[in-house]
Coordinates of C-alpha atoms in Angstrom, one line a residue:
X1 CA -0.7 -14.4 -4.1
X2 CA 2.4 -12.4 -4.2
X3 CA 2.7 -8.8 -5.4
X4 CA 4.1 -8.5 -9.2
X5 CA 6.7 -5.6 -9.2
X6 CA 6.6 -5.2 -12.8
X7 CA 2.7 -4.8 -13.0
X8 CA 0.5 -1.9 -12.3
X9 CA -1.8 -4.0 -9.6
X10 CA -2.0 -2.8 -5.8
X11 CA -4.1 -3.8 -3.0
X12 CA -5.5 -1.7 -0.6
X13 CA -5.3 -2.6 3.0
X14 CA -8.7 -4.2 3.4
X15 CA -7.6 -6.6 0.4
X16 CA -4.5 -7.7 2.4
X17 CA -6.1 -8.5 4.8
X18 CA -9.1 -10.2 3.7
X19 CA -6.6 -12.4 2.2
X20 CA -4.7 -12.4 5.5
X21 CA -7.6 -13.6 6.8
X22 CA -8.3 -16.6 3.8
X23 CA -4.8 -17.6 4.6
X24 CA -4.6 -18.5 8.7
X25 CA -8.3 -20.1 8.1
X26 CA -6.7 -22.7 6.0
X27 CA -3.7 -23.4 8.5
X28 CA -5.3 -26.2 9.9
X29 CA -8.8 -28.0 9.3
X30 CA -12.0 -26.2 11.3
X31 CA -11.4 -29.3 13.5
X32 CA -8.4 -29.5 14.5
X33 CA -8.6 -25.6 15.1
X34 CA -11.2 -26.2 17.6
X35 CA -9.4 -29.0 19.4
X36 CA -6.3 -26.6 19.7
X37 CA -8.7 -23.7 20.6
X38 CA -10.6 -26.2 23.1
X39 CA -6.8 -27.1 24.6
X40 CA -6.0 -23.5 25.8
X41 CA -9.2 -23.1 27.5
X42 CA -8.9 -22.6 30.9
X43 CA -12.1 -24.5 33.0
X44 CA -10.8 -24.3 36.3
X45 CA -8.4 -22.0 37.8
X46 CA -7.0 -24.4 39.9
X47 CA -6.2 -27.2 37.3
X48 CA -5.6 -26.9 33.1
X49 CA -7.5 -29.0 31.4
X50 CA -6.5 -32.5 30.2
X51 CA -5.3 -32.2 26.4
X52 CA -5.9 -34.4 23.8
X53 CA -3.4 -36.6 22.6
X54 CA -0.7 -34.6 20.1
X55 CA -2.2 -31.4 21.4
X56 CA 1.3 -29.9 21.3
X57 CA 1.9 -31.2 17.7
X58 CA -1.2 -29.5 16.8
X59 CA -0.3 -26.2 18.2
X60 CA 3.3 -26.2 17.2
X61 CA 2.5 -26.5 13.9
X62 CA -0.8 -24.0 13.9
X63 CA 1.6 -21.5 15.6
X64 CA 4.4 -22.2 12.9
X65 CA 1.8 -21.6 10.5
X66 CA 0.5 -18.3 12.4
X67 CA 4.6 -17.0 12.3
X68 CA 4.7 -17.9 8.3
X69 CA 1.8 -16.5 7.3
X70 CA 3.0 -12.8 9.0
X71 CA 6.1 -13.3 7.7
X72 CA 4.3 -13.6 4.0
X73 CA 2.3 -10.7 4.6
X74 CA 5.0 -8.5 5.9
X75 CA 6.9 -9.0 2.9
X76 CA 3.8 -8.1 0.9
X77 CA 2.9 -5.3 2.5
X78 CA 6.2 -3.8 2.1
X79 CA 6.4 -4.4 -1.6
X80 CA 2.8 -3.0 -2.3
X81 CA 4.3 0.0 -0.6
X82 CA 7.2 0.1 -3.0
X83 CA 5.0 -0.7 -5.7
X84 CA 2.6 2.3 -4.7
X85 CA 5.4 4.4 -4.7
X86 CA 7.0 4.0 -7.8
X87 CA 3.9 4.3 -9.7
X88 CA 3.3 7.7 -8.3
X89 CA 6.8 8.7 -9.1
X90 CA 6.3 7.6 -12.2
X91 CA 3.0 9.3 -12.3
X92 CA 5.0 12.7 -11.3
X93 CA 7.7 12.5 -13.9
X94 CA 4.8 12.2 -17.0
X95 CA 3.2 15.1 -15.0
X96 CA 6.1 16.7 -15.1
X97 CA 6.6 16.2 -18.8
X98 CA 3.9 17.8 -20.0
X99 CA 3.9 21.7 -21.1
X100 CA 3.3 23.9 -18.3
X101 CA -0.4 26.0 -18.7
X102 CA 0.9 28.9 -21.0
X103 CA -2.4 31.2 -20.4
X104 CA -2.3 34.3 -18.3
X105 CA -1.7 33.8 -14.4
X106 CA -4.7 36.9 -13.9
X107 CA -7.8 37.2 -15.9
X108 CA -10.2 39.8 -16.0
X109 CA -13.4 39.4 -13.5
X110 CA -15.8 41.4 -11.8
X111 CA -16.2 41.8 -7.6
X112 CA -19.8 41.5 -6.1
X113 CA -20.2 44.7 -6.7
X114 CA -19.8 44.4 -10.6
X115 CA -16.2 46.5 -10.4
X116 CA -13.9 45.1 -12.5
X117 CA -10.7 43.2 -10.9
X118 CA -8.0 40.6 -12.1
X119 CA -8.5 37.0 -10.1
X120 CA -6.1 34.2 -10.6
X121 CA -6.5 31.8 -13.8
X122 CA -8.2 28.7 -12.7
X123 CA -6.6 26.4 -15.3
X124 CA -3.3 28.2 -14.0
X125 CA -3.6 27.9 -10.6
X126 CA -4.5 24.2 -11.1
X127 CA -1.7 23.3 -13.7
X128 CA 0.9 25.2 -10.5
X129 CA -1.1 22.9 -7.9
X130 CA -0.9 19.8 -9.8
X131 CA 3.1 20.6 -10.9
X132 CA 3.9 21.4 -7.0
X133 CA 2.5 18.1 -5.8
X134 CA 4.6 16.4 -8.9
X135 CA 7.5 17.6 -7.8
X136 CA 7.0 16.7 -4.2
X137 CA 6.6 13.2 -4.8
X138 CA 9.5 13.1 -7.2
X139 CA 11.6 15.0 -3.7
X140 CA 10.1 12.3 -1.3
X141 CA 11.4 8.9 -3.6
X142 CA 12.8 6.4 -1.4
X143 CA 15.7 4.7 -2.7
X144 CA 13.7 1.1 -3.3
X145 CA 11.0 3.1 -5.3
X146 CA 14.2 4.4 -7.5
X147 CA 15.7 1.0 -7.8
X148 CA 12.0 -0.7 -9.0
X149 CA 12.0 2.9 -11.4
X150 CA 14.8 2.1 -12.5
X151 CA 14.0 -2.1 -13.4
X152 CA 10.5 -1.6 -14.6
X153 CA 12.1 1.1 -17.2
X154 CA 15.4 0.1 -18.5
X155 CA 17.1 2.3 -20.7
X156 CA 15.4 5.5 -18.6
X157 CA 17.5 7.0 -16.2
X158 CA 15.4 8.3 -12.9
X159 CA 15.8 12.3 -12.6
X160 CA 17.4 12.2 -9.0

């Protein structure tokens, strides 16, 4: 599995690493696992235990494995970030596209008491809110999340 840039699909953390997981299990067979496992451990303080012939192969190759698989999950970590990233800037520029709310920022209520007073227009206040946060993700872009805008949309120049 490898994360597709040009796709909308991201994986949450607890999907990584289930798959994490799937992919040290298959390094090496449950048996040979458990002969390197048995290898390391210690019986007597005074003297290691004798290892089974090509122990060291074994664990060379396990611990080989161990380095490649981070290595593989490192990199996909750090492009579902990017990928998370551009999508939510991508998000905020439609957001931004749209018509601002054109009602009234006060409407007419009434206070506990039943006097009548102005309160703030929920459908303005929201459209403000939802603008603000729009614009703060569009401020906050890294550079890679411009550069992946900017290949999953060609002929669209990004707004910074």
């Amino acid at each position: 599995m490898s994360i597709d840039l040009l796709a909308n699909v991201t994986y949450t953390e607890a999907q990584l690493v289930r798959y994490e997981n799937r992919l040290v299990s298959v390094g090496l067979p449950c048996g040979e696992e458990a002969k390197v496992n048995r290898g390391y451990a210690m019986r007597d303080e005074a003297r290691p235990p004798a290892s089974p012939p090509g122990l060291a192969n074994r664990s060379d190759k396990y611990t080989e494995h161990l380095e490649a698989v981070a290595l593989h999950m490192e990199t996909m970590r750090e492009d579902n970030a990017v990928l998370i990233g551009t999508i939510e800037y991508e998000d905020a520029l439609d957001r931004l596209a749209l018509p601002s709310h054109d009602g009234p920022e006060e409407i007419p209520g009434y206070d506990d008491d039943g006097d009548p007073i102005t309160i703030p227009n929920p459908p303005y206040v929201e459209d403000q809110e939802e603008r603000a946060a729009a614009q703060n993700t569009i401020d906050n872009v890294t550079s890679d999340e411009l550069a992946l805008y900017d290949l999953r949309n060609p002929g669209e120049e990004s707004s910074l």
